[in-house]
Short mmCIF file of C-alpha atoms in Angstrom, two decimals:
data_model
loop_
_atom_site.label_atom_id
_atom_site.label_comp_id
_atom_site.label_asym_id
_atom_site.label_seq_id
_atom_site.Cartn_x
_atom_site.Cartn_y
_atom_site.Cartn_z
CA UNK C 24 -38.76 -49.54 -33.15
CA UNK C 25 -41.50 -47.87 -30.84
CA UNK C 26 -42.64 -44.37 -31.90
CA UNK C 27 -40.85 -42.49 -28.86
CA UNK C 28 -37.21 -44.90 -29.55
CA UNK C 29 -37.51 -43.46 -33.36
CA UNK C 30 -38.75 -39.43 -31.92
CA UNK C 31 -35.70 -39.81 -29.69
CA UNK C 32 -33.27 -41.33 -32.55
CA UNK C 33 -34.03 -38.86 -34.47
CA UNK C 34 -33.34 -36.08 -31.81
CA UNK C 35 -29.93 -37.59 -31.47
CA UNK C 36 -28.99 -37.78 -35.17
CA UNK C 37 -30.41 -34.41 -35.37
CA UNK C 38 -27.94 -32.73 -32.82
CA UNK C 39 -24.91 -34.70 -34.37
CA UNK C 40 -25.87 -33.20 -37.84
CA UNK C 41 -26.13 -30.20 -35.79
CA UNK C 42 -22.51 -30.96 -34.00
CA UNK C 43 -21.11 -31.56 -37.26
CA UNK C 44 -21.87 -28.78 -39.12
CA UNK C 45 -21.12 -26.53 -36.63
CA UNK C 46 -17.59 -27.87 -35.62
CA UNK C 47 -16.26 -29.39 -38.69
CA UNK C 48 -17.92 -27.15 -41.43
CA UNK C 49 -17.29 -24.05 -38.77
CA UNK C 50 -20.86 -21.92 -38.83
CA UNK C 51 -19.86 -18.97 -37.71
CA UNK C 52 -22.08 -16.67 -35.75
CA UNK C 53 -24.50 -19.56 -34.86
CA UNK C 54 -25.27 -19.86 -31.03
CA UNK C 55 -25.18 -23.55 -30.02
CA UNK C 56 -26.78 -22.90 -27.06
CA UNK C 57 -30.16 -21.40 -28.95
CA UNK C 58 -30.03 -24.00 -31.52
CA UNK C 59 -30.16 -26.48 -28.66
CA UNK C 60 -32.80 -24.91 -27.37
CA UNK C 61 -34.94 -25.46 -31.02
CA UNK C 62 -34.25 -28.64 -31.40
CA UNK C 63 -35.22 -29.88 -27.94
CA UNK C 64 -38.51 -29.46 -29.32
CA UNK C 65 -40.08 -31.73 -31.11
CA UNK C 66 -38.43 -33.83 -33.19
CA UNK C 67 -37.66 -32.70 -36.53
CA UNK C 68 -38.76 -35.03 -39.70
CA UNK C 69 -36.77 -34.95 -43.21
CA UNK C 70 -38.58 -34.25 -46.45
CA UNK C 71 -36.26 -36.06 -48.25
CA UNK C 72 -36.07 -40.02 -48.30
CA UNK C 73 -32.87 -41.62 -47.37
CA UNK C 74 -32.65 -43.01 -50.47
CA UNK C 75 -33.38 -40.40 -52.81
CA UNK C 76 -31.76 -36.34 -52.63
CA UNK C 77 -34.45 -33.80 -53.59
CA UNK C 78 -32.56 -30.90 -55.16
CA UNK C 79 -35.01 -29.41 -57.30
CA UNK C 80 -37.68 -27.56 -55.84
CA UNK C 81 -35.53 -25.57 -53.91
CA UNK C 82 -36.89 -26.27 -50.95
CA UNK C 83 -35.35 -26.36 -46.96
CA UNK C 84 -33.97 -29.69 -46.73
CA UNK C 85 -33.90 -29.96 -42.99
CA UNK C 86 -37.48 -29.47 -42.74
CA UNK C 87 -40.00 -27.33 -40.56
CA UNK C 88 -38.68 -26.00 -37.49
CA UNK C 89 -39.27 -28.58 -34.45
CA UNK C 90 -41.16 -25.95 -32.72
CA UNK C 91 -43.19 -24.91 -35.77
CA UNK C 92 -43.74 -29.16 -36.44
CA UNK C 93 -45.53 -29.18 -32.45
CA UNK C 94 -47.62 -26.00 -33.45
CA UNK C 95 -49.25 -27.82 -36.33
CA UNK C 96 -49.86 -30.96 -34.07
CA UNK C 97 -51.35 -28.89 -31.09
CA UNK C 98 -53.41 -27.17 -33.80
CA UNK C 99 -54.89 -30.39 -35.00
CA UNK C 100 -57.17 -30.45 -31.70
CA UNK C 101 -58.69 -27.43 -32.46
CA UNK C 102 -59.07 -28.04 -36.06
CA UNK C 103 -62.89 -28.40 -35.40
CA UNK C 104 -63.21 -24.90 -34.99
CA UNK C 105 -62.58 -21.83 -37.69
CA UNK C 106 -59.24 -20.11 -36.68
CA UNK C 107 -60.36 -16.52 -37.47
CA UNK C 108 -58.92 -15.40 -34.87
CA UNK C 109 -55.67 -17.14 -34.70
CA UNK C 110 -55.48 -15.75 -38.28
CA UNK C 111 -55.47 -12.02 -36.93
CA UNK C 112 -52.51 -13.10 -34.40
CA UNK C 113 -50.57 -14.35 -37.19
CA UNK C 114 -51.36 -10.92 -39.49
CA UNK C 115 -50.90 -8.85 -36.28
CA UNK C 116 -47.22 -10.66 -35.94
CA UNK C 117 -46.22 -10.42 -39.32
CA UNK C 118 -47.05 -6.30 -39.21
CA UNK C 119 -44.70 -6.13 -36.51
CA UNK C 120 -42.14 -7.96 -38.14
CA UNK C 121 -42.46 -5.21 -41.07
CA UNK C 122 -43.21 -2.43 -38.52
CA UNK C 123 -46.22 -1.63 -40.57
CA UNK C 124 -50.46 -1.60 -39.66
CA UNK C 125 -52.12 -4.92 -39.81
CA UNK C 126 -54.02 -3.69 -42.67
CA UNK C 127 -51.00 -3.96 -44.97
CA UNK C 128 -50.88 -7.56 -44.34
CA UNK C 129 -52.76 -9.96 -46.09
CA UNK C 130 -52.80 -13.34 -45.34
CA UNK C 131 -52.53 -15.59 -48.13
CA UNK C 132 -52.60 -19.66 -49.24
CA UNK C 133 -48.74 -19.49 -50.32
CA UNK C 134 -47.37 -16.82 -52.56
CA UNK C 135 -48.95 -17.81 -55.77
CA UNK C 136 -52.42 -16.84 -54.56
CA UNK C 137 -51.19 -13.14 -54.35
CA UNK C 138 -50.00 -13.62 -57.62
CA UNK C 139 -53.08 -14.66 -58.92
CA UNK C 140 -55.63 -12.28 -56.62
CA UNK C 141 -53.50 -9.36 -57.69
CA UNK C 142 -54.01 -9.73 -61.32
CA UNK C 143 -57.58 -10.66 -60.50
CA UNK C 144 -58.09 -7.64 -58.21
CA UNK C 145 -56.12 -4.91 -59.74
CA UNK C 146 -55.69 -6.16 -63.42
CA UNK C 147 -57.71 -6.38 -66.84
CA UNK C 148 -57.70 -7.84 -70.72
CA UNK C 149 -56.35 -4.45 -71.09
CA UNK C 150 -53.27 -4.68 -68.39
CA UNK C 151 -49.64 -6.26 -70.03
CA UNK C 152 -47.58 -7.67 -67.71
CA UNK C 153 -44.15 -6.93 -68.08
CA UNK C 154 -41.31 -9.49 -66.71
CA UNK C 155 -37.77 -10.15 -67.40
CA UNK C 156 -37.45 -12.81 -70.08
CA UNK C 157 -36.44 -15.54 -67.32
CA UNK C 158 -38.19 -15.36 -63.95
CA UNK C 159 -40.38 -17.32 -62.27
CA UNK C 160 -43.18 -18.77 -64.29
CA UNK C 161 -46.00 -18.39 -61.62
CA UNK C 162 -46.47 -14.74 -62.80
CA UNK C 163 -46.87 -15.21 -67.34
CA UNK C 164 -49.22 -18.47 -66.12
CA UNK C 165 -51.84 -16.34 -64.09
CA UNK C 166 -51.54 -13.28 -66.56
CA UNK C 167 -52.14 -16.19 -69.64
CA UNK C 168 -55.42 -17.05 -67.87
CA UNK C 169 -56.41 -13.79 -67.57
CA UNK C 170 -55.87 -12.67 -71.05
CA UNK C 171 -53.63 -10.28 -70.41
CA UNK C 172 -51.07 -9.01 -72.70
CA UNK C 173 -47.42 -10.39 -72.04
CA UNK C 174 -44.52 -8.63 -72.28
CA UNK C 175 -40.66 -10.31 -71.93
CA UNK C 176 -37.71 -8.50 -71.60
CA UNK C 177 -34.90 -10.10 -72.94
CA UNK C 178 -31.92 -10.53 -70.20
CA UNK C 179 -28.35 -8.39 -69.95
CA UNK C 180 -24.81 -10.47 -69.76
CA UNK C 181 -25.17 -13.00 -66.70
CA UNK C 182 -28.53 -13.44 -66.72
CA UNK C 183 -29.18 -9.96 -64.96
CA UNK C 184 -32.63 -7.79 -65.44
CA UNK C 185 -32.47 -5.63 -67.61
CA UNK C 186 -34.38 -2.73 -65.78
CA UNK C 187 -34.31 0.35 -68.43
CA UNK C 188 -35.63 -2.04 -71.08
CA UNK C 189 -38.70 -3.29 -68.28
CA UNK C 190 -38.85 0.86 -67.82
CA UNK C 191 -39.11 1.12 -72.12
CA UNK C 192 -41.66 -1.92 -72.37
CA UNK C 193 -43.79 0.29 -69.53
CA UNK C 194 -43.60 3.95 -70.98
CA UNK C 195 -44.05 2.57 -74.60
CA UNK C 196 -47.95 1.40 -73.28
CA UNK C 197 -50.76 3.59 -73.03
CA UNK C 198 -52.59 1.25 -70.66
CA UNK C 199 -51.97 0.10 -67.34
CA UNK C 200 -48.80 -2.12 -66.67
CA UNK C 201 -48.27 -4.72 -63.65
CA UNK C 202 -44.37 -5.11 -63.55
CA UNK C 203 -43.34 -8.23 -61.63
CA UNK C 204 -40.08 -8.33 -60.32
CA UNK C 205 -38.42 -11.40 -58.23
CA UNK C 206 -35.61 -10.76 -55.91
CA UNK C 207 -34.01 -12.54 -55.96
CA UNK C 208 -34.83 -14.30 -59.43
CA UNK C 209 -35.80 -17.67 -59.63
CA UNK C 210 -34.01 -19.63 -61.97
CA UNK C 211 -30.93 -17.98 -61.48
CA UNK C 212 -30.57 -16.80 -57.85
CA UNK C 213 -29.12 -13.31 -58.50
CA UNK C 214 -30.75 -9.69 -56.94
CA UNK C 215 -31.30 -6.78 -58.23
CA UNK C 216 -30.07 -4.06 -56.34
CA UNK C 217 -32.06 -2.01 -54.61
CA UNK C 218 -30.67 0.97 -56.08
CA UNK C 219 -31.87 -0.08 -59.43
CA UNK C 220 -35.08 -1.11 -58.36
CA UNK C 221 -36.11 1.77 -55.83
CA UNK C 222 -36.03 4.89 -57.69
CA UNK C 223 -38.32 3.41 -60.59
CA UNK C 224 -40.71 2.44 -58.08
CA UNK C 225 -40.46 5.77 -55.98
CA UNK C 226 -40.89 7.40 -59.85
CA UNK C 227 -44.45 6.46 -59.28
CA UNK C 228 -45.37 5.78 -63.50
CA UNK C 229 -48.52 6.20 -64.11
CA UNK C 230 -50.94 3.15 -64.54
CA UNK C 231 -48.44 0.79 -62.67
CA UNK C 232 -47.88 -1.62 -60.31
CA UNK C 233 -44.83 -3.03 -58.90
CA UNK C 234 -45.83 -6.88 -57.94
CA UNK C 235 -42.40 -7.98 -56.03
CA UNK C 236 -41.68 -11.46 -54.84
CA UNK C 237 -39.12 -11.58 -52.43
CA UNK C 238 -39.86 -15.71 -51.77
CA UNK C 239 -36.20 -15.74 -50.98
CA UNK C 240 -35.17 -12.75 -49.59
CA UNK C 241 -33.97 -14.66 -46.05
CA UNK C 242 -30.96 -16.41 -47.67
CA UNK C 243 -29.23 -13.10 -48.91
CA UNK C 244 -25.66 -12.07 -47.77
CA UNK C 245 -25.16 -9.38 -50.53
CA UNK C 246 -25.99 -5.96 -48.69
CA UNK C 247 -26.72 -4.35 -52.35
CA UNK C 248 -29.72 -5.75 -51.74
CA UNK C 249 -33.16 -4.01 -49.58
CA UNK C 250 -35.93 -4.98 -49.39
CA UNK C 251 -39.31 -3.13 -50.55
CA UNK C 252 -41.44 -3.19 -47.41
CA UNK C 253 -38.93 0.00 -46.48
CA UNK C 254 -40.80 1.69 -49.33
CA UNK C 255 -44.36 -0.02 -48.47
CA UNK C 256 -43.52 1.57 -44.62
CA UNK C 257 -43.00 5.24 -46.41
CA UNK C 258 -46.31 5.10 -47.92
CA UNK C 259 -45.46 4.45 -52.01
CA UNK C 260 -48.90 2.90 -52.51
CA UNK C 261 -48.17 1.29 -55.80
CA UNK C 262 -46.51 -1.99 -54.73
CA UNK C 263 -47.65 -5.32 -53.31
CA UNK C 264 -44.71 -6.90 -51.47
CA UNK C 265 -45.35 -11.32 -51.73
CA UNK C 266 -43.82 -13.32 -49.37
CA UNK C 267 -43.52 -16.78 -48.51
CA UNK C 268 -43.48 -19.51 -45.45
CA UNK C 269 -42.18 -22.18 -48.58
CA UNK C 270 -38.65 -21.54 -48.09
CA UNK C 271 -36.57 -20.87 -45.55
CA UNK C 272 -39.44 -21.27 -43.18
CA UNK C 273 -39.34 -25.11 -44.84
CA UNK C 274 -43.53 -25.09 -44.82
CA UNK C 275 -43.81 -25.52 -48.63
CA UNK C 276 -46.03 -28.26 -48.15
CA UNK C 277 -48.08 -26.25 -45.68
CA UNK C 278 -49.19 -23.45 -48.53
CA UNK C 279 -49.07 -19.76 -46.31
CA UNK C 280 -48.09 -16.68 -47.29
CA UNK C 281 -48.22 -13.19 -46.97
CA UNK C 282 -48.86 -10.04 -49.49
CA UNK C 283 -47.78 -6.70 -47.71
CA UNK C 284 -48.90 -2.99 -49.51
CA UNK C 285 -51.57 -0.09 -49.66
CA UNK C 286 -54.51 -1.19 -47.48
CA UNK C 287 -57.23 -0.49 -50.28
CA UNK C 288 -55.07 -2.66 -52.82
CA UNK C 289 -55.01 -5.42 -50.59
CA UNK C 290 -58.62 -4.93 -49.34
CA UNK C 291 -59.53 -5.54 -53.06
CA UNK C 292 -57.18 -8.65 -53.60
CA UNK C 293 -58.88 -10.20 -50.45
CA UNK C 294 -61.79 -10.20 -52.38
CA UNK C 295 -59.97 -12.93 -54.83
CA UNK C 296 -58.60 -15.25 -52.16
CA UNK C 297 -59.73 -18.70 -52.59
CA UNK C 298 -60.74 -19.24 -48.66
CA UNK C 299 -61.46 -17.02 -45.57
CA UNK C 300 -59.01 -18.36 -43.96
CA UNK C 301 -55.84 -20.76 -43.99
CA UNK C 302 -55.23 -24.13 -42.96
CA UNK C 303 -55.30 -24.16 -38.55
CA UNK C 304 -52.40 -26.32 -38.92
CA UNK C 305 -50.55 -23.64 -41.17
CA UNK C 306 -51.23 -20.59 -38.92
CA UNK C 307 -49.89 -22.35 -35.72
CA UNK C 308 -46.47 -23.32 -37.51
CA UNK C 309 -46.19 -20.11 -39.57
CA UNK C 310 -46.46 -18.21 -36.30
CA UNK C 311 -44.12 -20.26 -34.31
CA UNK C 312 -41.52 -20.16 -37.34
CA UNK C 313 -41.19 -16.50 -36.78
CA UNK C 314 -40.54 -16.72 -33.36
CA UNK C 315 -37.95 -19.39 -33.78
CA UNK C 316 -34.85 -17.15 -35.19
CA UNK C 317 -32.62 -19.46 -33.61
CA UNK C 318 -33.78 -22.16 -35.86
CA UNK C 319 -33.98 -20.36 -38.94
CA UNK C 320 -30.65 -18.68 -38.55
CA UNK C 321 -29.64 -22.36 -38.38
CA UNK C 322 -31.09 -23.09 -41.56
CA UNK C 323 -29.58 -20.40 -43.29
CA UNK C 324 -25.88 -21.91 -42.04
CA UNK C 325 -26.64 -24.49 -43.48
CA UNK C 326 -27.83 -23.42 -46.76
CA UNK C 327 -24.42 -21.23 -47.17
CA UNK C 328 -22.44 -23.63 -46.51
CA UNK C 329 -24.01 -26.02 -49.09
CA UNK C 330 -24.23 -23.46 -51.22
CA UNK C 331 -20.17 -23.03 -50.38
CA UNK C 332 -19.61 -27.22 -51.53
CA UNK C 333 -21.41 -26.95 -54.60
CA UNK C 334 -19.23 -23.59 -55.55
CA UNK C 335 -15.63 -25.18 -54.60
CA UNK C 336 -16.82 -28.14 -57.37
CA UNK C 337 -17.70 -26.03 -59.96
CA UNK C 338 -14.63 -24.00 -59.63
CA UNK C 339 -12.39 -27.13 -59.71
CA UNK C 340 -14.62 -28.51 -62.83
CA UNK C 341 -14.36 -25.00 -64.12
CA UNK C 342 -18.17 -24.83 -64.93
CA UNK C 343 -19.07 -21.39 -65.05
CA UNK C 344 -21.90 -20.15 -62.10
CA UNK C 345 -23.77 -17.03 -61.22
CA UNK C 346 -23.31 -15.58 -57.87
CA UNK C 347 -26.35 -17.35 -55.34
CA UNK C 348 -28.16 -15.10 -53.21
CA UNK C 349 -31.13 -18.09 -52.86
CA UNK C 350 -31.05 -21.79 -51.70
CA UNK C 351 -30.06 -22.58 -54.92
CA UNK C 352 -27.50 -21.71 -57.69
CA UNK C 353 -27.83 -21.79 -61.69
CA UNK C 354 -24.76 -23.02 -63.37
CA UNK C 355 -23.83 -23.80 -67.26
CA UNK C 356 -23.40 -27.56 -68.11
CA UNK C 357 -21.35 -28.85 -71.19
CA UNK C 358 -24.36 -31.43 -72.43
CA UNK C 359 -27.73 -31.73 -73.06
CA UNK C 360 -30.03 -30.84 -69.46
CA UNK C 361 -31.79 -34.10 -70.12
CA UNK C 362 -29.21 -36.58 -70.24
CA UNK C 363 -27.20 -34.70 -67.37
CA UNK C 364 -30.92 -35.05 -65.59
CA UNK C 365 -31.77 -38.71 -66.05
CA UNK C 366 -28.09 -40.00 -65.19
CA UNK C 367 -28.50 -38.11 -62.06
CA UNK C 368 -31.80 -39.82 -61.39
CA UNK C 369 -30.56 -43.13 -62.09
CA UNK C 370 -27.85 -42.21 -59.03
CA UNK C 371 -30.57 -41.43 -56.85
CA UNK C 372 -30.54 -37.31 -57.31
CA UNK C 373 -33.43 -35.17 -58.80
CA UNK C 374 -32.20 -32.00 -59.70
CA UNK C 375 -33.60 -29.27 -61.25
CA UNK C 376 -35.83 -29.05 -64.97
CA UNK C 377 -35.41 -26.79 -68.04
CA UNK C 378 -35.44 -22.94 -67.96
CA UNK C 379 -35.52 -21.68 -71.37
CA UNK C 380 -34.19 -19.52 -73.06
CA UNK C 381 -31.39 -20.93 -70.10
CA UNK C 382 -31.01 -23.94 -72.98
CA UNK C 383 -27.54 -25.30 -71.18
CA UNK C 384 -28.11 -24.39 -67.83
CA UNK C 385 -29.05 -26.60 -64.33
CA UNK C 386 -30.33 -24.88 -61.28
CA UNK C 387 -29.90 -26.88 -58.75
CA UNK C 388 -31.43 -26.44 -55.06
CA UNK C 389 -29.44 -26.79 -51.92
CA UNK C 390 -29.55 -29.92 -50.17
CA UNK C 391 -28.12 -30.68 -45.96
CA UNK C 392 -24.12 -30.78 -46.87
CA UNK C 393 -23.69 -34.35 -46.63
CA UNK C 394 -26.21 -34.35 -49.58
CA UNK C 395 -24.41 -31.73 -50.92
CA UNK C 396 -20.97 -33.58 -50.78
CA UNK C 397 -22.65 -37.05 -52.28
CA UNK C 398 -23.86 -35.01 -55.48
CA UNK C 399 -20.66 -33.14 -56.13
CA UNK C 400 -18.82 -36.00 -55.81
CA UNK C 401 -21.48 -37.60 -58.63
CA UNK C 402 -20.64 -34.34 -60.29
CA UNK C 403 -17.09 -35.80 -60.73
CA UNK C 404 -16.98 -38.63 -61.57
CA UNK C 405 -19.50 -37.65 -64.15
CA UNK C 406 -17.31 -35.95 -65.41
CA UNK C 407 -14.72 -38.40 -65.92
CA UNK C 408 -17.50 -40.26 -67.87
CA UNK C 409 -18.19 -37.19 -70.44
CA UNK C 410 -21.46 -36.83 -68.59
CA UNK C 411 -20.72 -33.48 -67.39
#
């Protein structure tokens, strides 16, 4: 098959995914006409081979928006040159998406460089780091490097953050604490609400710094939840807001990101980046994500209703699940994670690794819904086997 037969194949198999999810799995509040309008782009190329479903890394599986895949190509022409100033359109647009000055924005090589500039920058041997007891790893592994001092807070009923205990482990330190929360939390896809969250931060304790990662904060439907940048927009100068283009924008591969916060804090954090600038390609296709709402509103259809397949299995296998504000969902399992793992890899489905102290639970990321329907219907058969 020539190149243009297979770009135009896949632009029809494309808008009869796009047909069927829309008609037969009923998106509400998507308009066809704008979605039509994305996808008439470029076409669009799956991460995940035909063969094999990818549910573990929670990643979009539809892929970078068409429009954002024809930015990166365009960008490839000029990659000769240093985009320094494309750079600055991309921080300009992102401060107008947060309605703040482009000096709270700093552009950043995924999310996990802020994680690692900001202990860099603003923390010492003599800062702790205080997490709940199961979050995302990215933030113990850069604090571990820098010798910093550790400090876990074990989990309430349902995997929820405990926040008076993270407000103890603070106030019981006489040095300076870096408090990193992720909303919502990755392994188990809950939020915190805001009202939890907000009036510690607006408390201002002295010697800390709220480090937030909100990597998934564009799949949310619970309204309990608000994000930070509100507080970052009042002028509370003791937070540093990460977010990502990994997830719903699909460019995990691509490695941009975004810290948001008090000028001077991020002024010293850019001092820690590991480049002057990002990847040309990256820029282009971060800053035509943004403008492409249609497209990600799409993705976000699709990722509930997904999310809505794997819930009406688990309900029916009565396995118990915490509520999913993410691209993925954590549910208990009745045997071991790594023989529940492998049989799914031998059926041609990676999903997701070990989260202790989470001993006897499987996150598993959200897949296009025909994925979603040939895993759940693994999921029962397995357990007519006892493997499940």
């Amino acid at each position: 098959m020539s190149e243009a037969a297979n770009i135009n194949k896949q632009r029809r198999d494309m808008f009869k995914y796009s047909g069927a999810l829309l008609g037969g799995l009923a998106l509400a509040g998507l308009n066809k006409s704008a979605l039509a309008s994305s996808l008439s782009g470029a076409a669009p190329t799956s991460a995940t081979a035909p063969s094999l479903i990818r549910i573990n890394y929670n990643e979009n599986p539809l892929g970078m928006s068409p429009k954002a895949q024809e930015a990166a190509r365009q960008a490839i022409s000029k990659a000769n040159r240093y985009p320094y100033h494309e750079e600055g359109l991309l921080q300009e647009k992102i401060a107008g998406l947060h309605a703040l000055d482009k000096s709270k924005v700093l552009v950043l090589q995924g999310s996990c460089e802020g994680i690692r500039s900001s202990f860099e920058a603003l923390g010492s041997a003599q800062t702790q780091l205080v997490i709940p007891e199961l979050t995302y790893e990215g933030g113990p592994k850069y604090a571990k490097i820098m010798g910093m001092k550790i400090v876990r807070v074990p989990m309430l009923a349902g995997w929820q953050f405990d926040v008076d205990g993270l407000k103890q482990a603070v106030a019981a330190y006489d040095g300076p604490s870096i408090v990193y929360i992720v909303n919502p939390n990755n392994p188990t896809a809950t939020i915190t609400p805001a009202d939890l969250i907000e009036p510690w931060i607006k408390s201002k304790p002295k010697n800390t710094l709220f480090l937030v990662d909100e990597a998934y904060a564009e799949f949310v439907n619970d309204d309990r939840f608000r994000s930070v940048d509100g507080l970052i927009r009042a002028g509370y100068d003791n937070i540093v807001l990460l977010k990502t283009f990994s997830k719903i924008f699909a460019m995990a591969g691509m490695r941009a990101g975004y810290a948001l916060g008090n000028a001077a804090l991020l002024a010293k954090m850019a001092d820690y980046n590991t480049s002057e600038s990002l990847n040309y390609c990256a820029i282009e296709a971060a800053s035509a994500s943004l403008d492409d709402h249609a497209f990600i509103n799409y993705s976000k259809k699709t990722i509930d209703t997904s999310r809505q397949i794997l819930i009406d299995t688990l309900k029916s296998l009565e396995l118990e699940y915490l509520p999913s504000e993410a691209n993925f969902l954590f549910h208990r399992i009745n045997v071991p994670l790594d023989s529940y793992h492998k049989h799914m890899k031998e059926n041609g489905v990676l999903i997701g690794r070990a989260f202790p102290p989470a001993t006897d639970w499987c996150r598993i990321s959200m897949g296009t819904p025909e994925e979603m329907q040939t895993f759940t219907r693994l999921m029962r058969e397995f357990r007519t086997k006892g493997w499940l």
